[in-house]
PDB file of C-alpha atoms in Angstrom:
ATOM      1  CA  UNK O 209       6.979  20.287   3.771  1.00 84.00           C
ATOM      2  CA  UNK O 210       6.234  16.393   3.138  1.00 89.00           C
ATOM      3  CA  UNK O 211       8.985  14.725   5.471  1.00 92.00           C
ATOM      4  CA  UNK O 212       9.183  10.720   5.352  1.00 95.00           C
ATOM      5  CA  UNK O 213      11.204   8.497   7.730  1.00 95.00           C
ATOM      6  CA  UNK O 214      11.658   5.384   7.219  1.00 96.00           C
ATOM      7  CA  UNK O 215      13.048   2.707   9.775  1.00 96.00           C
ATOM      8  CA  UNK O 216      12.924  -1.317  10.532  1.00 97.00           C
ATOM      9  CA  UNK O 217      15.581  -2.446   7.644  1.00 95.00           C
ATOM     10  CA  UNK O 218      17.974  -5.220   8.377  1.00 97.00           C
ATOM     11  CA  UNK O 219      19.385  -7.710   7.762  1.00 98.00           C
ATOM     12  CA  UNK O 220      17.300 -11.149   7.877  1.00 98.00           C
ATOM     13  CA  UNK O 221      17.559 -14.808   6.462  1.00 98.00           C
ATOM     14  CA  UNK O 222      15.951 -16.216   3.281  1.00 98.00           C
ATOM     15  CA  UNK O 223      12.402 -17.325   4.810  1.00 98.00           C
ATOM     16  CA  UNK O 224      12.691 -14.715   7.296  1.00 98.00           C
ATOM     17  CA  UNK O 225      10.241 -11.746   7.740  1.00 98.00           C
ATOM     18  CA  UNK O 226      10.894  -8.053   8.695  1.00 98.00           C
ATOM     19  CA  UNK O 227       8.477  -4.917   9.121  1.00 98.00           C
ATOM     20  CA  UNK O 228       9.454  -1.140   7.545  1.00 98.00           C
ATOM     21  CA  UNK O 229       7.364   1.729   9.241  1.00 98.00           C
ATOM     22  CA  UNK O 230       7.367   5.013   7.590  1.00 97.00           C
ATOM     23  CA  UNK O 231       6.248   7.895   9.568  1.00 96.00           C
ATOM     24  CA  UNK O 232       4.795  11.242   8.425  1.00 95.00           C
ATOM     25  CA  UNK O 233       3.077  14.177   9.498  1.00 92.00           C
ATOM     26  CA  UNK O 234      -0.517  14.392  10.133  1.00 91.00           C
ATOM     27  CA  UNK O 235      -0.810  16.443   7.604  1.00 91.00           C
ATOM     28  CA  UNK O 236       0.515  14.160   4.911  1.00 91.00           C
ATOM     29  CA  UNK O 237      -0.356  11.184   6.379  1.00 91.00           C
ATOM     30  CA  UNK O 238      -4.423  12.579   5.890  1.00 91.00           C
ATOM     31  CA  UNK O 239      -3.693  13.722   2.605  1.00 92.00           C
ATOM     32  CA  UNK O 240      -1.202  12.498   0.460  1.00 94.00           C
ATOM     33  CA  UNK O 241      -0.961   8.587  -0.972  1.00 95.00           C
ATOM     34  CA  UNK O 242       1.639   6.678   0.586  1.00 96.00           C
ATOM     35  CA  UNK O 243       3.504   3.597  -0.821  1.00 97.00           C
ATOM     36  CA  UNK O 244       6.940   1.785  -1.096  1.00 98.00           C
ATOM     37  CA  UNK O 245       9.481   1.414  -3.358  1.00 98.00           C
ATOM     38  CA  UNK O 246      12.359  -0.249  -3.817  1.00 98.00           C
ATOM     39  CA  UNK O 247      16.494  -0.087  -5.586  1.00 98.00           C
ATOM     40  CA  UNK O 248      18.237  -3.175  -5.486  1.00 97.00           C
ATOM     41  CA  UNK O 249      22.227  -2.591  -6.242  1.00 92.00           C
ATOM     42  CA  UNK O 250      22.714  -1.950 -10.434  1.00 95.00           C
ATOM     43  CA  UNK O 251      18.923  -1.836 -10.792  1.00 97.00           C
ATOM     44  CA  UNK O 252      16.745   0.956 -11.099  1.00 96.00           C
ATOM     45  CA  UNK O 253      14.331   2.105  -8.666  1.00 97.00           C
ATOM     46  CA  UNK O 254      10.704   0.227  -8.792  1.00 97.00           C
ATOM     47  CA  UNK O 255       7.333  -0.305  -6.840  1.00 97.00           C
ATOM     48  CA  UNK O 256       6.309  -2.115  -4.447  1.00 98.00           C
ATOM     49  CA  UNK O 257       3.285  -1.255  -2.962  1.00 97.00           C
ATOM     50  CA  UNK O 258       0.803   1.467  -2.088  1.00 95.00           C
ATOM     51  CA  UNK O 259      -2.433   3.123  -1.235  1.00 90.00           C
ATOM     52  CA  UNK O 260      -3.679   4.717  -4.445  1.00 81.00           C
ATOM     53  CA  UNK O 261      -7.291   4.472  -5.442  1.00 81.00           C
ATOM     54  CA  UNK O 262      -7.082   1.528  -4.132  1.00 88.00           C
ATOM     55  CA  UNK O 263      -4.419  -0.958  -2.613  1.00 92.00           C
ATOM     56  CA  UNK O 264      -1.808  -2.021  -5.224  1.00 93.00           C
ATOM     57  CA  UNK O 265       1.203  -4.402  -5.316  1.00 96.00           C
ATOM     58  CA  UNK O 266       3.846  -5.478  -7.672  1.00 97.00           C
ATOM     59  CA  UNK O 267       3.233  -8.845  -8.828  1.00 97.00           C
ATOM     60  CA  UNK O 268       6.732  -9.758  -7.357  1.00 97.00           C
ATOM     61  CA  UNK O 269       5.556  -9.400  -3.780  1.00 98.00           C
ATOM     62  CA  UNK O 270       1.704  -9.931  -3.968  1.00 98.00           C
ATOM     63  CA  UNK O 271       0.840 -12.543  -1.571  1.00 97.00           C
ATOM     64  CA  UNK O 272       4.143 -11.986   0.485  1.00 98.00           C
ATOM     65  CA  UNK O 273       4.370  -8.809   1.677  1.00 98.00           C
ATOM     66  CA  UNK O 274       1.600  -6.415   3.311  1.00 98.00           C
ATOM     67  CA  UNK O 275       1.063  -2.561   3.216  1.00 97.00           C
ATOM     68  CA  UNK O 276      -1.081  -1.607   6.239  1.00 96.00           C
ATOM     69  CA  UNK O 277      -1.786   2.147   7.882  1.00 94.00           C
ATOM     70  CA  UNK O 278      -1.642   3.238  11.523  1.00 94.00           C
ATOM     71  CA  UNK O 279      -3.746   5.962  12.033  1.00 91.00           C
ATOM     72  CA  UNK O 280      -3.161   6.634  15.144  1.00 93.00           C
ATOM     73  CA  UNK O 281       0.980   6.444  15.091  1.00 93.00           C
ATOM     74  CA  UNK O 282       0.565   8.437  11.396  1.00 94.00           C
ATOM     75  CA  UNK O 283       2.566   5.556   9.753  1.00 96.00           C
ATOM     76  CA  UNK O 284       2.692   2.978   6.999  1.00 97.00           C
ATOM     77  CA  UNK O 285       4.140  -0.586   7.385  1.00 97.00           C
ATOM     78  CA  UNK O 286       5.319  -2.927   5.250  1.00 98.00           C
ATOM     79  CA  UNK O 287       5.102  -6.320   6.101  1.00 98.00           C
ATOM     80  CA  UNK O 288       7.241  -8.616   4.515  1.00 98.00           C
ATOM     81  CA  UNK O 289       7.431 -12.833   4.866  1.00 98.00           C
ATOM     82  CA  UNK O 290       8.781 -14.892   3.079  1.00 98.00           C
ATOM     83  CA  UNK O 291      12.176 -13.119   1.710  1.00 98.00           C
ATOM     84  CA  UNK O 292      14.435 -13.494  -0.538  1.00 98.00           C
ATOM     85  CA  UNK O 293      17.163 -12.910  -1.660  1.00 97.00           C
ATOM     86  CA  UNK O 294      16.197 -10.852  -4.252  1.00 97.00           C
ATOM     87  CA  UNK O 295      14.419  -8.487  -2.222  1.00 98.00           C
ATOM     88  CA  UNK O 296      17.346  -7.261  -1.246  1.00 98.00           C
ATOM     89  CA  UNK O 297      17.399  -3.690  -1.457  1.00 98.00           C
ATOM     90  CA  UNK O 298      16.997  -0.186  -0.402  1.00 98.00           C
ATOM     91  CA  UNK O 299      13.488   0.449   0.160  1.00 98.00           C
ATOM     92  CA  UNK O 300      12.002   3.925   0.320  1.00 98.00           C
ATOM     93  CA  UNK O 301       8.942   5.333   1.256  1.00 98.00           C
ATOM     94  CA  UNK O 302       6.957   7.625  -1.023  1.00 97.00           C
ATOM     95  CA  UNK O 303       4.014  10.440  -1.113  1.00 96.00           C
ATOM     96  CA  UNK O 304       2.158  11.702  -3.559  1.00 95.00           C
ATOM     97  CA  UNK O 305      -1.035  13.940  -3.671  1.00 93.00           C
ATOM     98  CA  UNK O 306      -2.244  11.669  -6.719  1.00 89.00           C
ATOM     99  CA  UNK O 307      -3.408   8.477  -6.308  1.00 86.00           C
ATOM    100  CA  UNK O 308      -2.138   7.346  -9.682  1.00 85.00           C
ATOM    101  CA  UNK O 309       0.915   8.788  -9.402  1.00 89.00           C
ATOM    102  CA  UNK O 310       1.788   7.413  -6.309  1.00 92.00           C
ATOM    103  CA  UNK O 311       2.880   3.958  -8.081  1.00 90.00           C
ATOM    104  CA  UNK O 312       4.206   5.312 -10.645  1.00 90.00           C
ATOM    105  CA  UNK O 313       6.589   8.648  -9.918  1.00 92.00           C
ATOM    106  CA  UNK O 314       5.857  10.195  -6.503  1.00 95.00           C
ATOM    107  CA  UNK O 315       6.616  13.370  -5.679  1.00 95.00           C
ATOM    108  CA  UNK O 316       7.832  13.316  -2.138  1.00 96.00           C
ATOM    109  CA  UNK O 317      10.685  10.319  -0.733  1.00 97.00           C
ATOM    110  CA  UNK O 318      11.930   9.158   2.349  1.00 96.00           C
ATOM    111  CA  UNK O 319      15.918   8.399   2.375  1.00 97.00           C
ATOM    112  CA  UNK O 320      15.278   4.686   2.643  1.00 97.00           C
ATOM    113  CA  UNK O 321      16.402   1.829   4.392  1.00 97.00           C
ATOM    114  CA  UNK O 322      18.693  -1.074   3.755  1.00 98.00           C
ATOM    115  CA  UNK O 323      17.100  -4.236   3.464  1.00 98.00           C
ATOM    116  CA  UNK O 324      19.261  -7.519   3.046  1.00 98.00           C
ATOM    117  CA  UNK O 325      18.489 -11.328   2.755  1.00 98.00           C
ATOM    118  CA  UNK O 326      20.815 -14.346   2.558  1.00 97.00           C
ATOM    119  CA  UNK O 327      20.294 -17.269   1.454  1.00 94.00           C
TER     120      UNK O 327
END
């Protein structure tokens, strides 16, 4: 069973920077794609980054925020700088054993973690 568990939400000021980990098994961290996503209040759910094929990003975060991998901890940060408010949200990790799908309708979710910036 594919178990994700996310942690390192807050809340931070506009400017400010915070770091999600999400932690899985060895087993799915060696095997499945791993990403983020995101659900601001009244929106729906959407990407934010991943390890697919390669390394992707939405545009709305590409040069701000970071996806890295700890192999040896079996987790996946986010690195965020440079928030906003509109990155306010709760922000979930994801699995999937497709590297396409993983940005586009994983499989497997973590139950997320609150995120919030003021301005």
């Amino acid at each position: 069973q594919v178990q994700l568990v996310e942690s390192g939400g807050g809340l931070v000021q506009a400017g400010g920077s915070l770091r999600l980990s999400c932690a899985a098994s060895e087993w799915t961290f060696n095997n499945y794609h791993m990403g983020w996503f995101r659900q601001a209040p009244g929106k729906e759910r959407e990407f934010v980054a991943a390890f697919g094929w390669t390394t992707y990003y939405a545009d709305s975060v590409k040069g701000r925020f970071t996806i890295s991998r700890d192999s040896a901890k079996r987790t996946v940060h986010l690195q965020m700088n440079s928030l906003k408010p509109e990155d306010t949200a709760v922000y979930y990790c994801a699995a999937d054993a497709s590297g396409a799908s993983i940005q586009v309708n994983p499989r497997y979710w973590g139950p997320g973690t609150q995120v919030t910036v003021s301005s």
